[in-house]
Amino acid sequence: MLKKNMTGLVAFATVAKAGTFTKAAAQLGVSQSALSHTVKDLEERLGVKVLARTTRQVAPTPEGQRLLDRIGPMLEEIEHELWSMVDTQSNPTGDFRITAADHSAESLLWPKLRPMLKQYPNIRVEIHTDYQLIDIVKSQFDAGVRLGEQVSEGMIAVKIGPDFSMRAVASPAYLSRKGCPETPQELTRHDCINLRFPTHGGLYAWEFEKDGREIKVKVSGQLTFNSINPIIQAAIDGHGIGYVPEDTVTKAIANGELVSILEEWSPPFPGYYLYYPHRRLSSPAFSILVNALSIE
């Protein structure tokens, strides 16, 4: 049973992860038609459909998803063990998917990965940017990057960036027109630029702290974005107050486009961590990736 189905299981898992037969065929180095026949043969032997096909993409059926949840980690373990047997010193190889918010991807991941990728051309990395706190195992990511307080339990966490502060900022024109808030509570009377998280569709409640006192403020205004850069530009254009990581507005503050406010309410906090399941360390290439990102 296993000997007949092993090729089909690998084909099925690759297609399910890639989302299309075209991408999966390219990854496996076979033709699309051959790959489709392999999966069909598996379905015929099992007597159940494991993939739902449309004109644009494929996705696991409920039965297929249950199968993928069971065999996916096992196939990855086998692949990682095979990697460990090759000459990892001269030719480390691996494909890795990382989920991260845009700020950490732009400020940490890419600057650190760029020299590593040049040194190790057979290591390939896909960076998926969003703010969702997803289950990286279920969503088939190799690792995630989040603030330390957001890392799931049971994961290995490696610090990859320094502590940093958030900053409330506004243009000089806006502050001249609306006045400058002296406390976080006064923000409720101002035009603020919101950040919406994809998870549950919630708006980010601005977090402040002073002398051990923590305050969360739900702000409102004309504009809401789901990423940081548009918030910064809207603040520069005078549409209201934004609340963003300090390093993203250092230049705009220095050249006078923005003014930092409520600084005494924004102390530094632990920065970003790379987190991943324990089994990932069985891949030598992944260890190289972790070492490239780590600051410890």
Coordinates of C-alpha atoms in Angstrom, one line a residue:
M1 CA 0.0 0.0 0.0
L2 CA 2.7 2.5 1.0
K3 CA 5.0 1.7 -1.9
K4 CA 2.2 2.3 -4.4
N5 CA 1.0 5.5 -2.8
M6 CA 4.2 7.2 -1.8
T7 CA 4.7 9.1 -5.1
G8 CA 1.0 10.0 -5.1
L9 CA 1.1 11.3 -1.6
V10 CA 4.1 13.5 -2.4
A11 CA 2.4 14.8 -5.5
F12 CA -0.8 15.5 -3.6
A13 CA 0.9 17.4 -0.8
T14 CA 2.9 19.5 -3.2
V15 CA -0.2 20.5 -5.3
A16 CA -2.1 21.2 -2.1
K17 CA 0.6 23.5 -0.8
A18 CA 1.3 25.2 -4.2
G19 CA -2.4 25.8 -5.0
T20 CA -2.0 24.9 -8.7
F21 CA -0.8 22.0 -10.7
T22 CA 1.4 24.4 -12.8
K23 CA 3.4 25.6 -9.8
A24 CA 3.6 22.1 -8.2
A25 CA 4.8 20.6 -11.5
A26 CA 7.6 23.2 -11.7
Q27 CA 8.6 22.4 -8.1
L28 CA 8.7 18.6 -8.7
G29 CA 10.3 18.9 -12.2
V30 CA 7.6 16.9 -14.0
S31 CA 5.0 17.8 -16.6
Q32 CA 1.6 19.1 -15.4
S33 CA -0.2 16.3 -17.2
A34 CA 2.0 13.6 -15.5
L35 CA 1.4 15.2 -12.1
S36 CA -2.4 15.3 -12.7
H37 CA -2.4 11.6 -13.6
T38 CA -0.4 10.8 -10.5
V39 CA -2.9 12.5 -8.2
K40 CA -5.8 10.9 -10.1
D41 CA -4.3 7.4 -9.6
L42 CA -4.0 8.1 -5.9
E43 CA -7.6 9.1 -5.7
E44 CA -8.7 6.0 -7.5
R45 CA -6.7 3.8 -5.2
L46 CA -8.0 5.5 -2.1
G47 CA -11.6 5.7 -3.5
V48 CA -12.0 9.3 -2.4
K49 CA -11.3 12.8 -3.9
V50 CA -8.5 14.6 -2.2
L51 CA -8.4 17.7 -4.4
A52 CA -11.2 20.0 -5.5
R53 CA -10.3 21.4 -8.9
T54 CA -11.4 24.7 -10.5
T55 CA -10.3 26.5 -13.6
R56 CA -7.8 28.6 -11.7
Q57 CA -6.7 26.7 -8.7
V58 CA -7.0 23.5 -6.6
A59 CA -7.6 23.0 -2.9
P60 CA -7.9 20.0 -0.6
T61 CA -11.3 18.5 -0.1
P62 CA -12.3 18.0 3.5
E63 CA -11.0 14.4 3.2
G64 CA -7.8 15.7 1.5
Q65 CA -7.3 18.3 4.2
R66 CA -7.4 15.6 6.9
L67 CA -4.9 13.6 5.0
L68 CA -2.6 16.6 4.5
D69 CA -2.7 17.5 8.2
R70 CA -1.4 14.0 9.0
I71 CA 1.1 13.4 6.2
G72 CA 2.4 16.9 5.7
P73 CA 4.6 17.0 8.8
M74 CA 5.8 13.5 8.2
L75 CA 6.9 14.3 4.6
E76 CA 8.6 17.4 5.8
E77 CA 10.5 15.4 8.5
I78 CA 11.7 12.9 5.8
E79 CA 12.8 15.7 3.5
H80 CA 14.7 17.4 6.3
E81 CA 16.5 14.2 7.2
L82 CA 17.5 13.8 3.6
W83 CA 18.8 17.3 3.6
S84 CA 21.0 16.5 6.6
M85 CA 22.7 13.8 4.6
V86 CA 23.9 16.0 1.8
D87 CA 27.1 18.1 1.8
T88 CA 25.6 21.0 3.9
Q89 CA 28.9 22.9 4.1
S90 CA 29.3 23.5 0.4
N91 CA 25.7 23.3 -0.9
P92 CA 23.0 23.9 1.7
T93 CA 19.6 23.6 0.0
G94 CA 16.0 24.5 1.1
D95 CA 12.8 26.3 0.3
F96 CA 11.2 28.3 3.2
R97 CA 8.0 30.3 3.7
I98 CA 7.9 33.0 6.3
T99 CA 4.9 35.1 7.4
A100 CA 5.6 38.6 8.8
A101 CA 4.1 42.1 9.1
D102 CA 5.3 44.6 6.5
H103 CA 7.4 46.5 9.1
S104 CA 9.5 43.6 10.2
A105 CA 9.8 42.3 6.6
E106 CA 11.1 45.7 5.4
S107 CA 13.2 46.7 8.4
L108 CA 14.7 43.3 9.4
L109 CA 14.0 40.3 7.1
W110 CA 15.2 41.7 3.8
P111 CA 18.2 43.6 5.0
K112 CA 19.5 40.5 6.9
L113 CA 18.5 37.9 4.3
R114 CA 20.0 39.7 1.3
P115 CA 23.7 38.9 2.0
M116 CA 22.8 35.4 3.2
L117 CA 20.9 34.6 0.0
K118 CA 23.9 35.8 -2.1
Q119 CA 26.2 33.5 -0.2
Y120 CA 23.8 30.5 -0.4
P121 CA 22.2 30.5 -3.8
N122 CA 20.3 27.2 -3.3
I123 CA 18.4 28.6 -0.3
R124 CA 15.1 30.1 -1.4
V125 CA 12.8 32.2 0.7
E126 CA 9.2 33.3 0.3
I127 CA 8.1 36.2 2.5
H128 CA 4.3 36.6 3.0
T129 CA 3.4 40.0 4.6
D130 CA 0.2 40.5 6.6
Y131 CA -0.9 41.2 10.2
Q132 CA -2.8 38.0 10.8
L133 CA -1.8 35.9 13.8
I134 CA -2.0 32.6 11.9
D135 CA -1.2 29.1 12.8
I136 CA 2.0 28.7 10.9
V137 CA 1.9 24.9 11.0
K138 CA -1.7 24.7 9.7
S139 CA -1.0 27.3 7.1
Q140 CA 2.2 25.6 6.0
F141 CA 4.7 28.3 6.8
D142 CA 8.1 27.3 8.0
A143 CA 8.4 30.3 10.4
G144 CA 6.8 33.5 11.4
V145 CA 7.9 36.9 12.7
R146 CA 5.9 38.6 15.4
L147 CA 6.5 40.7 18.5
G148 CA 7.6 38.6 21.5
E149 CA 4.2 38.8 23.2
Q150 CA 2.4 37.4 20.2
V151 CA 4.5 34.3 19.7
S152 CA 2.5 31.1 20.1
E153 CA 3.3 28.7 23.0
G154 CA 5.3 25.6 22.2
M155 CA 7.4 27.4 19.5
I156 CA 11.1 28.1 19.4
A157 CA 11.5 31.9 19.5
V158 CA 14.7 33.7 18.4
K159 CA 15.0 37.5 18.8
I160 CA 15.9 39.1 15.5
G161 CA 15.6 42.8 16.1
P162 CA 16.2 45.4 18.8
D163 CA 13.6 46.8 21.2
F164 CA 11.7 49.7 19.7
S165 CA 9.0 52.3 20.5
M166 CA 5.8 53.3 18.8
R167 CA 5.4 57.0 18.0
A168 CA 2.3 59.2 17.7
V169 CA 3.0 61.6 14.9
A170 CA 1.2 64.4 13.0
S171 CA 2.2 67.1 10.5
P172 CA 2.9 70.7 11.8
A173 CA 0.0 71.9 9.8
Y174 CA -2.4 69.5 11.5
L175 CA -1.2 70.4 15.0
S176 CA -1.4 74.1 14.2
R177 CA -5.0 73.6 13.1
K178 CA -6.2 71.1 15.7
G179 CA -3.8 71.6 18.7
C180 CA -1.4 69.1 20.3
P181 CA -2.8 66.4 22.6
E182 CA -1.1 66.3 26.0
T183 CA -2.4 62.9 27.1
P184 CA -3.5 59.7 25.3
Q185 CA -7.1 60.3 26.4
E186 CA -7.2 63.6 24.4
L187 CA -6.7 61.5 21.2
T188 CA -10.4 60.7 21.2
R189 CA -11.0 64.4 20.3
H190 CA -8.6 64.3 17.3
D191 CA -8.6 62.9 13.8
C192 CA -6.6 59.7 14.0
I193 CA -5.5 57.3 11.3
N194 CA -6.5 53.8 12.2
L195 CA -4.8 50.5 11.4
R196 CA -7.1 47.5 10.8
F197 CA -5.9 44.0 11.6
P198 CA -7.2 41.3 9.2
T199 CA -7.8 39.0 12.2
H200 CA -11.4 39.5 13.2
G201 CA -11.4 42.8 11.3
G202 CA -10.5 44.7 14.4
L203 CA -8.9 48.1 14.7
Y204 CA -5.6 48.4 16.6
A205 CA -6.2 50.1 20.0
W206 CA -3.2 52.4 20.5
E207 CA -1.2 51.3 23.5
F208 CA 0.6 53.7 25.9
E209 CA 2.4 53.4 29.2
K210 CA 3.8 55.9 31.7
D211 CA 5.1 55.2 35.2
G212 CA 3.7 51.7 35.2
R213 CA 0.3 52.8 34.0
E214 CA -0.9 51.2 30.8
I215 CA -3.6 52.8 28.6
K216 CA -5.3 51.6 25.5
V217 CA -7.1 54.2 23.4
K218 CA -9.6 53.4 20.6
V219 CA -9.3 56.3 18.2
S220 CA -11.4 57.4 15.2
G221 CA -11.0 59.4 12.1
Q222 CA -11.7 59.6 8.4
L223 CA -9.0 57.1 7.4
T224 CA -8.2 53.5 8.1
F225 CA -5.5 51.4 6.4
N226 CA -4.2 47.8 6.8
S227 CA -0.5 48.7 6.5
I228 CA 1.9 51.2 8.0
N229 CA 3.3 53.2 5.0
P230 CA -0.1 54.7 3.9
I231 CA -0.6 55.8 7.5
I232 CA 2.7 57.7 7.5
Q233 CA 1.9 59.4 4.2
A234 CA -1.6 60.4 5.3
A235 CA -0.1 61.9 8.5
I236 CA 2.5 63.9 6.4
D237 CA -0.4 65.1 4.2
G238 CA -2.1 66.5 7.3
H239 CA -5.1 64.1 7.6
G240 CA -4.5 63.3 11.2
I241 CA -2.4 61.6 13.9
G242 CA -0.8 58.3 13.1
Y243 CA 0.7 55.7 15.5
V244 CA 3.6 53.8 14.0
P245 CA 7.0 52.3 14.8
E246 CA 9.5 55.0 15.6
D247 CA 12.1 53.9 13.0
T248 CA 9.6 54.3 10.2
V249 CA 9.3 58.1 10.8
T250 CA 12.8 59.1 12.0
K251 CA 13.6 60.8 8.7
A252 CA 10.2 62.5 8.4
I253 CA 10.6 63.9 12.0
A254 CA 14.1 65.0 11.3
N255 CA 13.2 67.0 8.1
G256 CA 10.1 68.6 9.8
E257 CA 7.4 66.7 7.9
L258 CA 6.1 65.2 11.1
V259 CA 6.2 66.0 14.8
S260 CA 6.5 63.4 17.5
I261 CA 4.0 63.7 20.3
L262 CA 3.2 61.9 23.6
E263 CA 6.8 60.6 23.6
E264 CA 6.8 60.2 27.4
W265 CA 3.9 57.8 27.0
S266 CA 5.7 55.5 24.5
P267 CA 8.6 53.6 26.2
P268 CA 10.5 50.9 24.3
F269 CA 9.3 47.3 24.4
P270 CA 10.7 43.9 23.2
G271 CA 11.1 43.8 19.4
Y272 CA 10.5 41.1 16.8
Y273 CA 11.1 37.3 17.1
L274 CA 11.4 34.6 14.6
Y275 CA 9.4 31.6 15.7
Y276 CA 9.1 28.1 14.4
P277 CA 8.4 24.4 15.4
H278 CA 11.1 22.4 16.9
R279 CA 11.4 20.1 13.9
R280 CA 12.6 22.9 11.6
L281 CA 16.1 22.8 13.1
S282 CA 16.6 19.4 11.4
S283 CA 17.3 21.3 8.2
P284 CA 20.8 22.6 8.0
A285 CA 19.7 25.3 5.5
F286 CA 17.1 26.5 7.9
S287 CA 19.7 26.7 10.7
I288 CA 21.7 29.0 8.4
L289 CA 18.6 31.2 7.9
V290 CA 18.0 31.4 11.6
N291 CA 21.6 32.4 12.3
A292 CA 21.5 35.1 9.7
L293 CA 18.5 36.7 11.3
S294 CA 19.4 36.2 15.0
I295 CA 20.9 39.0 17.1
E296 CA 21.7 36.8 20.1

